[in-house]
Short mmCIF file of N, CA and C in Angstrom, two decimals:
data_model
loop_
_atom_site.label_atom_id
_atom_site.label_comp_id
_atom_site.label_asym_id
_atom_site.label_seq_id
_atom_site.Cartn_x
_atom_site.Cartn_y
_atom_site.Cartn_z
N MET P 1 53.95 -61.84 17.46
CA MET P 1 52.79 -61.75 16.40
C MET P 1 52.60 -63.13 16.09
N ASN P 2 50.94 -63.15 16.10
CA ASN P 2 51.06 -64.69 15.41
C ASN P 2 50.39 -64.48 13.95
N ILE P 3 51.28 -65.05 12.81
CA ILE P 3 50.80 -64.85 11.40
C ILE P 3 49.73 -65.40 10.75
N ARG P 4 49.65 -66.50 11.42
CA ARG P 4 48.77 -67.77 10.97
C ARG P 4 47.27 -67.17 10.98
N PRO P 5 46.60 -66.79 11.98
CA PRO P 5 45.20 -66.19 11.72
C PRO P 5 45.21 -64.95 10.78
N LEU P 6 46.05 -64.32 10.30
CA LEU P 6 45.95 -63.30 9.57
C LEU P 6 45.76 -63.90 7.62
N LEU P 7 46.94 -65.06 7.99
CA LEU P 7 46.76 -66.09 6.38
C LEU P 7 45.56 -66.57 6.04
N LEU P 8 45.16 -67.27 7.28
CA LEU P 8 43.56 -67.66 7.26
C LEU P 8 42.71 -66.80 6.88
N GLY P 9 42.66 -65.57 7.23
CA GLY P 9 41.55 -64.47 7.56
C GLY P 9 41.76 -63.91 5.99
N LEU P 10 42.78 -63.69 5.41
CA LEU P 10 43.16 -63.11 3.73
C LEU P 10 42.32 -63.40 3.26
N PRO P 11 42.03 -64.98 2.63
CA PRO P 11 40.97 -64.87 1.41
C PRO P 11 39.84 -64.59 1.65
N LEU P 12 39.46 -65.20 2.78
CA LEU P 12 38.17 -64.61 3.61
C LEU P 12 37.81 -62.94 3.06
N LEU P 13 38.74 -62.03 3.74
CA LEU P 13 38.83 -60.85 3.61
C LEU P 13 38.68 -60.35 2.04
N LEU P 14 39.71 -60.92 1.03
CA LEU P 14 39.65 -60.87 -0.30
C LEU P 14 38.06 -61.03 -0.88
N THR P 15 37.79 -62.14 -0.54
CA THR P 15 36.43 -62.60 -1.12
C THR P 15 35.64 -61.89 -0.69
N GLY P 16 34.90 -61.26 0.20
CA GLY P 16 34.11 -60.25 0.82
C GLY P 16 34.30 -58.93 0.01
N CYS P 17 35.67 -58.86 -0.48
CA CYS P 17 35.72 -57.38 -1.02
C CYS P 17 35.34 -57.60 -2.58
N SER P 18 35.48 -58.55 -3.21
CA SER P 18 34.88 -58.60 -4.63
C SER P 18 33.44 -58.73 -4.64
N THR P 19 32.48 -58.86 -3.57
CA THR P 19 30.99 -58.22 -3.53
C THR P 19 30.93 -57.01 -3.73
N ILE P 20 31.65 -56.10 -2.95
CA ILE P 20 31.76 -55.02 -3.43
C ILE P 20 32.25 -54.26 -4.78
N SER P 21 32.55 -55.11 -5.59
CA SER P 21 33.26 -54.51 -6.87
C SER P 21 32.54 -53.14 -7.49
N ASN P 22 31.52 -53.32 -7.44
CA ASN P 22 30.36 -52.21 -8.15
C ASN P 22 30.41 -50.85 -7.21
N PHE P 23 31.02 -50.62 -6.07
CA PHE P 23 30.97 -49.87 -4.68
C PHE P 23 31.52 -48.89 -5.78
N SER P 24 31.07 -47.60 -5.22
CA SER P 24 31.71 -46.25 -5.57
C SER P 24 31.98 -45.47 -4.36
N TRP P 25 33.41 -45.14 -4.92
CA TRP P 25 33.96 -44.20 -3.25
C TRP P 25 33.34 -42.60 -3.44
N SER P 26 32.61 -42.36 -4.34
CA SER P 26 32.18 -40.76 -4.53
C SER P 26 30.90 -40.90 -3.95
N SER P 27 30.01 -42.04 -3.62
CA SER P 27 28.89 -42.28 -2.93
C SER P 27 29.24 -41.90 -1.42
N LEU P 28 30.45 -41.56 -1.12
CA LEU P 28 30.33 -41.91 0.41
C LEU P 28 31.00 -39.93 0.45
N SER P 29 30.70 -39.26 -0.62
CA SER P 29 30.62 -37.53 -0.36
C SER P 29 29.25 -37.36 0.18
N PRO P 30 29.54 -36.22 0.75
CA PRO P 30 28.45 -35.41 1.55
C PRO P 30 27.46 -35.19 0.43
N PHE P 31 27.64 -34.69 -0.68
CA PHE P 31 26.92 -34.08 -1.88
C PHE P 31 26.01 -35.58 -2.33
N ASN P 32 26.17 -36.71 -2.08
CA ASN P 32 25.41 -37.85 -2.47
C ASN P 32 24.05 -38.22 -1.14
N TRP P 33 24.80 -37.90 0.04
CA TRP P 33 23.89 -38.50 0.99
C TRP P 33 22.62 -38.16 1.37
N PHE P 34 22.26 -37.18 0.15
CA PHE P 34 20.71 -36.68 0.18
C PHE P 34 20.07 -36.98 -0.89
N GLY P 35 20.14 -38.10 -1.73
CA GLY P 35 19.95 -38.19 -3.18
C GLY P 35 20.37 -37.35 -3.90
N LYS P 36 20.02 -37.70 -5.47
CA LYS P 36 20.65 -36.82 -6.55
C LYS P 36 20.11 -36.16 -6.65
N SER P 37 20.35 -34.75 -7.09
CA SER P 37 19.46 -33.63 -7.35
C SER P 37 19.13 -33.47 -8.79
N VAL P 38 17.78 -33.06 -8.80
CA VAL P 38 16.82 -32.92 -9.89
C VAL P 38 17.05 -31.66 -10.81
N GLN P 39 17.42 -31.80 -12.20
CA GLN P 39 17.95 -30.67 -13.22
C GLN P 39 16.44 -30.09 -13.95
N VAL P 40 16.54 -28.97 -14.79
CA VAL P 40 15.77 -29.19 -16.10
C VAL P 40 16.82 -28.73 -17.14
N SER P 41 16.34 -29.65 -18.36
CA SER P 41 17.17 -29.35 -19.50
C SER P 41 16.12 -29.31 -20.41
N ALA P 42 16.95 -29.17 -21.80
CA ALA P 42 16.25 -29.35 -22.95
C ALA P 42 15.45 -30.74 -22.62
N LYS P 43 16.37 -32.22 -22.75
CA LYS P 43 15.64 -33.52 -22.87
C LYS P 43 14.91 -33.72 -21.95
N GLY P 44 14.60 -32.89 -20.68
CA GLY P 44 13.58 -33.52 -19.63
C GLY P 44 14.07 -32.86 -17.97
N VAL P 45 13.45 -33.29 -17.33
CA VAL P 45 13.57 -33.06 -15.84
C VAL P 45 14.31 -34.18 -15.02
N GLY P 46 15.43 -33.95 -14.52
CA GLY P 46 16.05 -35.14 -13.64
C GLY P 46 15.98 -36.23 -15.04
N GLY P 47 15.54 -37.38 -14.57
CA GLY P 47 15.53 -38.63 -15.49
C GLY P 47 14.12 -38.98 -16.61
N ILE P 48 13.19 -37.47 -16.04
CA ILE P 48 11.76 -37.85 -17.07
C ILE P 48 12.10 -37.55 -18.23
N ASN P 49 11.65 -38.01 -19.61
CA ASN P 49 11.91 -37.18 -20.59
C ASN P 49 10.43 -37.70 -21.61
N ALA P 50 10.57 -37.29 -22.66
CA ALA P 50 9.48 -37.88 -23.74
C ALA P 50 9.21 -39.22 -24.15
N GLU P 51 10.07 -40.02 -23.38
CA GLU P 51 9.84 -41.66 -23.33
C GLU P 51 9.48 -42.08 -22.28
N THR P 52 9.14 -41.11 -20.61
CA THR P 52 8.73 -41.89 -19.73
C THR P 52 7.48 -42.21 -19.82
N PRO P 53 6.91 -43.38 -19.61
CA PRO P 53 5.66 -43.66 -19.29
C PRO P 53 4.83 -43.06 -18.46
N MET P 54 3.43 -42.63 -18.47
CA MET P 54 2.89 -42.08 -17.36
C MET P 54 2.67 -43.02 -16.50
N VAL P 55 3.89 -43.88 -15.40
CA VAL P 55 3.41 -44.60 -14.40
C VAL P 55 4.29 -44.28 -13.28
N GLU P 56 3.76 -44.55 -12.26
CA GLU P 56 4.05 -43.83 -11.02
C GLU P 56 5.61 -44.45 -10.79
N THR P 57 6.05 -45.41 -10.70
CA THR P 57 7.58 -45.90 -10.75
C THR P 57 8.44 -45.04 -11.45
N ALA P 58 7.94 -45.36 -12.78
CA ALA P 58 9.07 -44.60 -13.85
C ALA P 58 9.20 -42.98 -13.33
N ILE P 59 7.82 -42.26 -13.15
CA ILE P 59 8.21 -41.06 -12.78
C ILE P 59 8.79 -40.45 -11.65
N GLY P 60 9.03 -41.17 -10.64
CA GLY P 60 9.31 -41.38 -9.32
C GLY P 60 11.08 -42.16 -9.32
N GLU P 61 11.20 -42.90 -10.08
CA GLU P 61 12.66 -42.93 -10.50
C GLU P 61 13.30 -42.05 -11.29
N GLY P 62 12.55 -41.63 -12.06
CA GLY P 62 13.31 -40.34 -12.95
C GLY P 62 13.49 -39.18 -11.98
N LEU P 63 12.69 -38.97 -11.16
CA LEU P 63 12.91 -37.84 -9.81
C LEU P 63 13.86 -38.39 -8.92
N HIS P 64 14.39 -39.83 -9.22
CA HIS P 64 15.86 -40.17 -7.86
C HIS P 64 14.88 -40.21 -6.69
N ASN P 65 13.55 -40.52 -7.18
CA ASN P 65 12.98 -40.94 -5.75
C ASN P 65 13.08 -40.06 -4.54
N ASN P 66 13.35 -38.76 -5.04
CA ASN P 66 13.43 -37.81 -4.20
C ASN P 66 12.28 -37.07 -3.43
N TYR P 67 11.00 -37.40 -3.85
CA TYR P 67 9.61 -36.91 -3.79
C TYR P 67 8.58 -37.71 -3.29
N ARG P 68 7.60 -37.92 -2.68
CA ARG P 68 6.43 -38.65 -2.34
C ARG P 68 5.36 -38.54 -3.47
N MET P 69 4.63 -39.69 -4.19
CA MET P 69 3.97 -39.43 -5.45
C MET P 69 2.44 -39.45 -4.96
N ARG P 70 1.49 -38.56 -5.84
CA ARG P 70 0.06 -38.60 -5.31
C ARG P 70 -0.61 -38.41 -6.59
N SER P 71 -1.53 -39.18 -7.14
CA SER P 71 -1.80 -39.28 -8.55
C SER P 71 -3.27 -38.56 -8.33
N GLY P 72 -3.64 -38.40 -9.96
CA GLY P 72 -4.98 -38.03 -10.13
C GLY P 72 -5.13 -37.80 -11.90
N MET P 73 -6.34 -37.40 -12.01
CA MET P 73 -7.31 -37.26 -13.41
C MET P 73 -7.86 -35.90 -13.16
N ALA P 74 -7.54 -35.19 -14.80
CA ALA P 74 -8.07 -34.23 -14.89
C ALA P 74 -8.89 -33.89 -16.17
N THR P 75 -9.03 -32.88 -16.81
CA THR P 75 -9.49 -32.29 -17.98
C THR P 75 -8.69 -31.25 -18.66
N SER P 76 -8.25 -31.19 -19.51
CA SER P 76 -7.47 -30.06 -19.90
C SER P 76 -7.94 -29.73 -21.70
N LYS P 77 -8.65 -28.68 -21.85
CA LYS P 77 -9.29 -28.52 -23.61
C LYS P 77 -9.96 -30.18 -23.79
N GLY P 78 -10.42 -30.00 -23.19
CA GLY P 78 -11.52 -31.51 -23.20
C GLY P 78 -11.10 -32.55 -23.53
N GLN P 79 -9.82 -32.67 -22.94
CA GLN P 79 -8.91 -34.11 -23.12
C GLN P 79 -8.97 -34.60 -21.90
N ILE P 80 -9.27 -35.93 -21.46
CA ILE P 80 -8.88 -36.50 -20.19
C ILE P 80 -7.05 -36.34 -20.27
N ILE P 81 -6.41 -36.04 -18.85
CA ILE P 81 -5.00 -36.01 -18.77
C ILE P 81 -4.73 -36.88 -17.27
N SER P 82 -3.84 -37.45 -17.23
CA SER P 82 -3.16 -38.14 -16.17
C SER P 82 -1.80 -37.17 -15.29
N TYR P 83 -2.24 -37.07 -14.20
CA TYR P 83 -0.95 -36.36 -13.48
C TYR P 83 -0.62 -36.93 -12.26
N TYR P 84 0.31 -36.79 -11.70
CA TYR P 84 1.28 -37.01 -10.61
C TYR P 84 1.91 -35.74 -10.26
N GLN P 85 1.53 -35.55 -8.65
CA GLN P 85 2.34 -34.63 -7.93
C GLN P 85 3.26 -34.88 -7.03
N ALA P 86 4.51 -34.42 -7.70
CA ALA P 86 5.36 -34.76 -6.41
C ALA P 86 5.49 -33.69 -5.49
N MET P 87 5.60 -34.54 -4.32
CA MET P 87 5.07 -34.05 -2.70
C MET P 87 6.24 -34.09 -1.84
N ARG P 88 6.92 -33.08 -1.57
CA ARG P 88 7.49 -32.77 -0.39
C ARG P 88 6.97 -32.52 0.89
N ASP P 89 6.79 -33.44 2.11
CA ASP P 89 6.14 -32.58 3.05
C ASP P 89 4.63 -32.60 2.61
N SER P 90 3.64 -31.33 2.91
CA SER P 90 2.55 -31.31 2.01
C SER P 90 2.63 -30.47 0.88
N ASP P 91 3.67 -30.33 0.46
CA ASP P 91 3.96 -29.28 -0.67
C ASP P 91 3.99 -29.91 -2.05
N VAL P 92 3.19 -29.20 -2.97
CA VAL P 92 3.33 -29.77 -4.03
C VAL P 92 4.76 -29.23 -5.15
N LYS P 93 5.67 -29.97 -5.14
CA LYS P 93 7.31 -29.53 -5.77
C LYS P 93 7.30 -30.04 -7.21
N LEU P 94 6.38 -30.83 -8.08
CA LEU P 94 6.36 -31.08 -9.38
C LEU P 94 4.76 -31.23 -9.73
N VAL P 95 4.71 -31.10 -10.83
CA VAL P 95 3.28 -31.55 -11.46
C VAL P 95 3.64 -32.41 -12.88
N ILE P 96 3.66 -33.46 -13.12
CA ILE P 96 3.96 -34.61 -14.22
C ILE P 96 2.68 -34.99 -14.92
N SER P 97 2.23 -34.12 -16.08
CA SER P 97 0.98 -34.74 -16.77
C SER P 97 1.38 -35.78 -18.32
N GLY P 98 0.29 -36.47 -18.35
CA GLY P 98 0.23 -36.72 -19.87
C GLY P 98 -0.83 -37.45 -20.09
N GLU P 99 -1.30 -37.95 -21.20
CA GLU P 99 -2.44 -39.17 -21.78
C GLU P 99 -2.21 -40.26 -20.81
N PRO P 100 -3.74 -40.69 -20.21
CA PRO P 100 -3.51 -42.09 -19.40
C PRO P 100 -2.64 -43.00 -20.32
N LYS P 101 -2.34 -44.06 -19.51
CA LYS P 101 -1.27 -44.94 -20.26
C LYS P 101 -0.41 -44.71 -21.63
N GLY P 102 -0.27 -43.09 -21.66
CA GLY P 102 0.61 -42.86 -22.41
C GLY P 102 2.18 -42.32 -21.92
N TYR P 103 2.67 -41.25 -22.40
CA TYR P 103 3.70 -41.00 -21.90
C TYR P 103 3.79 -39.38 -21.31
N VAL P 104 4.80 -39.13 -20.64
CA VAL P 104 4.91 -37.94 -20.16
C VAL P 104 4.81 -36.34 -21.26
N GLN P 105 3.99 -35.38 -20.76
CA GLN P 105 4.20 -34.78 -22.01
C GLN P 105 4.41 -33.19 -21.40
N ARG P 106 4.50 -33.56 -20.22
CA ARG P 106 4.68 -31.80 -19.38
C ARG P 106 5.06 -32.12 -17.98
N VAL P 107 5.83 -30.95 -17.83
CA VAL P 107 6.15 -31.12 -16.12
C VAL P 107 6.53 -29.87 -15.45
N GLU P 108 5.85 -29.60 -14.58
CA GLU P 108 5.66 -28.02 -14.08
C GLU P 108 6.68 -28.20 -12.76
N VAL P 109 7.31 -27.32 -12.55
CA VAL P 109 8.94 -27.42 -11.72
C VAL P 109 8.16 -26.28 -10.60
N LEU P 110 7.71 -26.53 -9.25
CA LEU P 110 7.22 -25.59 -8.38
C LEU P 110 8.74 -25.70 -7.13
N ASP P 111 9.47 -26.28 -7.51
CA ASP P 111 10.45 -26.49 -6.44
C ASP P 111 11.59 -25.17 -6.44
N ALA P 112 11.95 -24.63 -5.62
CA ALA P 112 12.65 -23.77 -5.71
C ALA P 112 14.34 -24.21 -5.78
N LYS P 113 14.17 -25.71 -5.69
CA LYS P 113 15.52 -26.14 -5.43
C LYS P 113 16.27 -26.75 -6.60
N VAL P 114 15.13 -26.89 -7.78
CA VAL P 114 15.32 -27.21 -9.00
C VAL P 114 15.66 -26.16 -9.88
N ALA P 115 16.93 -26.40 -10.23
CA ALA P 115 17.44 -25.52 -11.25
C ALA P 115 17.64 -25.86 -12.56
N THR P 116 17.35 -24.66 -13.65
CA THR P 116 18.00 -25.51 -15.34
C THR P 116 19.18 -25.40 -15.75
N GLU P 117 19.85 -26.44 -16.25
CA GLU P 117 21.19 -26.34 -16.78
C GLU P 117 21.84 -25.07 -16.76
N TRP P 118 20.93 -24.10 -17.19
CA TRP P 118 21.52 -22.78 -17.46
C TRP P 118 21.70 -22.21 -16.24
N GLY P 119 21.06 -22.68 -15.04
CA GLY P 119 21.49 -21.77 -14.02
C GLY P 119 20.15 -21.07 -13.35
N SER P 120 18.93 -20.83 -13.79
CA SER P 120 17.83 -20.46 -13.74
C SER P 120 16.96 -21.33 -12.83
N ASN P 121 16.29 -20.67 -12.06
CA ASN P 121 15.28 -21.26 -10.73
C ASN P 121 14.09 -20.33 -10.79
N LEU P 122 13.33 -20.63 -9.83
CA LEU P 122 12.31 -19.80 -9.26
C LEU P 122 12.90 -18.63 -8.20
N GLY P 123 12.27 -17.56 -8.57
CA GLY P 123 13.11 -16.41 -8.08
C GLY P 123 13.65 -15.41 -9.45
N THR P 124 14.22 -15.88 -10.37
CA THR P 124 15.29 -15.45 -10.99
C THR P 124 14.04 -14.55 -11.84
N PRO P 125 15.06 -13.29 -11.80
CA PRO P 125 14.20 -12.22 -12.62
C PRO P 125 14.29 -12.29 -13.79
N PHE P 126 13.09 -12.08 -14.64
CA PHE P 126 12.94 -11.57 -16.34
C PHE P 126 13.87 -11.36 -16.59
N SER P 127 14.57 -9.94 -16.13
CA SER P 127 15.92 -9.17 -16.45
C SER P 127 16.91 -10.03 -16.98
N ASP P 128 16.78 -10.67 -16.16
CA ASP P 128 18.42 -11.90 -16.31
C ASP P 128 18.59 -12.76 -17.33
N LEU P 129 17.31 -12.89 -17.60
CA LEU P 129 16.90 -13.98 -18.96
C LEU P 129 16.21 -13.29 -20.04
N PHE P 130 15.71 -12.42 -20.29
CA PHE P 130 15.18 -11.37 -21.01
C PHE P 130 15.32 -9.83 -21.38
N SER P 131 15.83 -9.40 -22.62
CA SER P 131 15.73 -7.65 -22.68
C SER P 131 14.62 -7.16 -23.07
N LYS P 132 13.59 -8.37 -23.68
CA LYS P 132 12.14 -7.83 -24.32
C LYS P 132 11.11 -9.58 -24.24
N ALA P 133 10.14 -9.11 -24.04
CA ALA P 133 9.00 -10.13 -24.55
C ALA P 133 8.97 -10.08 -26.21
N TYR P 134 8.82 -9.44 -26.79
CA TYR P 134 8.31 -9.64 -27.96
C TYR P 134 9.22 -11.00 -28.50
N GLY P 135 8.29 -12.21 -29.41
CA GLY P 135 8.97 -13.00 -29.66
C GLY P 135 9.12 -13.95 -29.01
N ALA P 136 9.13 -14.17 -27.81
CA ALA P 136 9.27 -15.04 -26.38
C ALA P 136 8.56 -15.42 -25.75
N CYS P 137 7.34 -14.11 -25.60
CA CYS P 137 6.41 -14.24 -24.58
C CYS P 137 4.98 -14.28 -24.94
N LYS P 138 3.96 -14.46 -23.93
CA LYS P 138 2.57 -14.96 -24.26
C LYS P 138 2.12 -14.82 -23.45
N LEU P 139 0.89 -14.25 -22.87
CA LEU P 139 0.07 -14.57 -21.62
C LEU P 139 -0.60 -15.64 -21.35
N THR P 140 -0.26 -15.72 -20.30
CA THR P 140 -1.05 -17.41 -20.24
C THR P 140 -2.58 -17.46 -19.58
N GLU P 141 -3.28 -18.62 -19.44
CA GLU P 141 -4.36 -19.11 -19.39
C GLU P 141 -4.42 -19.94 -17.89
N GLY P 142 -5.78 -20.33 -17.85
CA GLY P 142 -6.31 -21.34 -16.63
C GLY P 142 -5.77 -20.71 -15.28
N ASP P 143 -4.72 -21.59 -14.66
CA ASP P 143 -4.43 -21.19 -13.19
C ASP P 143 -3.75 -20.56 -12.75
N ASP P 144 -2.49 -20.03 -14.04
CA ASP P 144 -1.89 -18.99 -14.34
C ASP P 144 -1.94 -17.84 -15.05
N ALA P 145 -2.97 -17.80 -15.24
CA ALA P 145 -3.93 -16.60 -15.88
C ALA P 145 -3.51 -15.12 -15.41
N GLY P 146 -3.05 -14.07 -15.90
CA GLY P 146 -2.67 -13.06 -15.46
C GLY P 146 -0.96 -13.19 -15.53
N HIS P 147 -0.39 -14.41 -15.71
CA HIS P 147 0.86 -14.07 -15.91
C HIS P 147 1.47 -14.10 -17.57
N VAL P 148 2.75 -14.42 -17.49
CA VAL P 148 3.38 -14.22 -18.90
C VAL P 148 3.99 -15.58 -18.81
N GLU P 149 3.86 -15.86 -19.67
CA GLU P 149 5.23 -17.06 -20.21
C GLU P 149 5.85 -17.07 -21.44
N CYS P 150 7.52 -17.38 -21.02
CA CYS P 150 8.10 -17.25 -21.73
C CYS P 150 8.92 -18.40 -22.30
N VAL P 151 9.46 -18.55 -23.41
CA VAL P 151 9.83 -19.71 -24.03
C VAL P 151 11.83 -19.50 -23.76
N ALA P 152 12.13 -20.55 -23.23
CA ALA P 152 13.62 -19.93 -22.78
C ALA P 152 14.75 -19.81 -24.09
N PRO P 153 15.34 -18.79 -24.02
CA PRO P 153 16.32 -18.83 -25.12
C PRO P 153 17.29 -20.18 -25.49
N GLN P 154 17.37 -21.19 -24.54
CA GLN P 154 18.33 -22.13 -25.12
C GLN P 154 17.50 -23.06 -25.54
N SER P 155 16.19 -23.36 -25.34
CA SER P 155 15.43 -24.49 -25.69
C SER P 155 13.92 -24.34 -25.53
N ARG P 156 13.73 -24.80 -26.63
CA ARG P 156 11.93 -24.21 -27.04
C ARG P 156 10.96 -25.39 -26.08
N HIS P 157 12.03 -26.36 -25.49
CA HIS P 157 11.18 -27.54 -24.66
C HIS P 157 11.08 -26.75 -23.29
N VAL P 158 11.60 -25.55 -22.89
CA VAL P 158 11.46 -25.00 -21.83
C VAL P 158 10.81 -23.79 -21.63
N SER P 159 9.70 -23.45 -21.04
CA SER P 159 9.34 -22.49 -20.65
C SER P 159 9.55 -21.66 -19.02
N TYR P 160 9.28 -20.39 -19.03
CA TYR P 160 9.02 -19.74 -17.31
C TYR P 160 8.13 -18.75 -17.66
N ILE P 161 7.57 -18.84 -16.11
CA ILE P 161 6.17 -18.69 -15.96
C ILE P 161 6.62 -17.42 -15.31
N PHE P 162 6.50 -16.37 -15.39
CA PHE P 162 6.80 -14.96 -14.99
C PHE P 162 5.46 -14.41 -14.13
N ASN P 163 5.57 -13.72 -12.80
CA ASN P 163 4.46 -12.66 -12.39
C ASN P 163 5.27 -11.84 -11.40
N GLY P 164 4.56 -10.74 -11.20
CA GLY P 164 4.43 -9.61 -10.56
C GLY P 164 3.84 -8.61 -10.58
N LYS P 165 3.83 -7.54 -10.11
CA LYS P 165 3.09 -6.28 -10.19
C LYS P 165 2.58 -5.93 -11.22
N TRP P 166 1.62 -5.42 -11.46
CA TRP P 166 1.11 -4.61 -12.91
C TRP P 166 -0.47 -4.01 -12.51
N ALA P 167 -0.80 -2.99 -12.86
CA ALA P 167 -1.43 -2.33 -12.70
C ALA P 167 -2.55 -2.27 -13.90
N GLY P 168 -2.00 -2.71 -14.84
CA GLY P 168 -3.00 -2.57 -16.12
C GLY P 168 -3.81 -3.12 -16.45
N PRO P 169 -4.37 -3.30 -17.81
CA PRO P 169 -5.04 -4.47 -18.01
C PRO P 169 -4.80 -5.89 -18.00
N GLN P 170 -5.37 -7.04 -18.21
CA GLN P 170 -5.60 -8.69 -17.56
C GLN P 170 -5.22 -9.23 -19.00
N ASP P 171 -5.49 -8.42 -20.32
CA ASP P 171 -5.78 -8.76 -21.34
C ASP P 171 -4.36 -8.55 -22.47
N ILE P 172 -3.60 -7.82 -21.68
CA ILE P 172 -2.47 -7.60 -22.54
C ILE P 172 -1.09 -7.77 -21.72
N ILE P 173 0.30 -8.26 -22.58
CA ILE P 173 1.33 -8.28 -21.90
C ILE P 173 1.91 -7.13 -21.24
N PRO P 174 2.20 -7.35 -20.14
CA PRO P 174 3.37 -5.58 -19.48
C PRO P 174 4.06 -5.53 -20.24
N PRO P 175 4.26 -3.61 -20.20
CA PRO P 175 5.87 -3.34 -21.22
C PRO P 175 6.86 -3.90 -20.77
N ASP P 176 7.74 -4.06 -21.43
CA ASP P 176 8.96 -4.32 -20.98
C ASP P 176 9.58 -3.76 -19.63
N ASP P 177 9.52 -2.74 -19.38
CA ASP P 177 10.32 -1.98 -18.43
C ASP P 177 9.44 -2.56 -17.09
N THR P 178 8.31 -3.15 -17.16
CA THR P 178 7.84 -3.80 -16.12
C THR P 178 7.83 -4.92 -15.94
N LEU P 179 8.20 -5.77 -16.84
CA LEU P 179 8.35 -7.34 -16.89
C LEU P 179 9.73 -7.57 -16.32
N GLN P 180 10.82 -6.57 -16.58
CA GLN P 180 12.27 -6.56 -15.58
C GLN P 180 11.98 -6.86 -14.49
N GLY P 181 11.15 -6.65 -13.65
CA GLY P 181 11.11 -6.77 -12.31
C GLY P 181 10.24 -8.04 -11.44
N TRP P 182 9.72 -8.50 -12.92
CA TRP P 182 9.15 -9.68 -12.29
C TRP P 182 9.92 -10.74 -12.22
N THR P 183 9.39 -12.21 -11.62
CA THR P 183 10.37 -13.16 -11.40
C THR P 183 9.42 -14.62 -11.89
N VAL P 184 10.18 -15.74 -12.13
CA VAL P 184 9.83 -16.90 -12.31
C VAL P 184 9.33 -17.50 -11.34
N SER P 185 7.86 -17.97 -11.21
CA SER P 185 7.54 -18.54 -10.34
C SER P 185 6.86 -19.86 -10.76
N LYS P 186 7.54 -20.42 -12.13
CA LYS P 186 7.25 -21.91 -12.49
C LYS P 186 8.05 -22.09 -13.70
N ILE P 187 8.47 -23.41 -13.52
CA ILE P 187 9.47 -23.58 -14.59
C ILE P 187 8.69 -24.99 -15.57
N ILE P 188 8.28 -24.91 -17.02
CA ILE P 188 7.77 -25.67 -17.47
C ILE P 188 8.42 -26.29 -18.93
N TRP P 189 8.47 -27.66 -18.32
CA TRP P 189 8.97 -28.71 -19.46
C TRP P 189 8.20 -28.93 -20.51
N TYR P 190 8.54 -28.95 -21.50
CA TYR P 190 7.06 -29.96 -22.69
C TYR P 190 8.17 -30.82 -23.67
N ALA P 191 6.92 -31.80 -23.56
CA ALA P 191 7.89 -32.83 -24.30
C ALA P 191 7.81 -32.48 -25.74
N LYS P 192 7.25 -31.93 -26.32
CA LYS P 192 6.84 -31.14 -27.63
C LYS P 192 7.27 -29.55 -27.78
N ALA P 193 8.49 -29.29 -28.31
CA ALA P 193 8.62 -27.89 -28.21
C ALA P 193 7.61 -26.77 -28.40
N GLN P 194 7.86 -25.76 -27.88
CA GLN P 194 6.88 -24.63 -28.33
C GLN P 194 6.74 -23.84 -28.91
#
């Protein structure tokens, strides 16, 4: 066996290794092959928080570039708002909104794969999170009219939108025994506590 080529190639090999000094072996894990997962917490959604500017690149990076972004403008309570829809295929998975040229104020989560840090996600029953509506819930308005919004017990920055069957009047919250069977249809993170 000729050792000379090995001795000549060793410095080259070691020099090449130094260029990957920031390499993380955990990146080889199958859990990291498809990007980082996005989670809702009291501080925000993924890397999006109250200090995230309403700019597509910042929002995309905050969602670990897991979604295709689509932008638009709308009015809410007489105010113009800017929004970004995070898309997967043709489905809207998150809606991020705030003042134009301002900061993120609200993130609506419609993606069943996105959970809160407390383990709840779309489809979680009301009974898993609350025993009663009093003090935590209110009727919703606008696109979610007829549903019930409840502030998460762990943080006033996170709310759950529940919907289900109810044959009663639309202007009152259904009784607690009816709500027990309702499920989360949307999770909302607010920059300002509710």
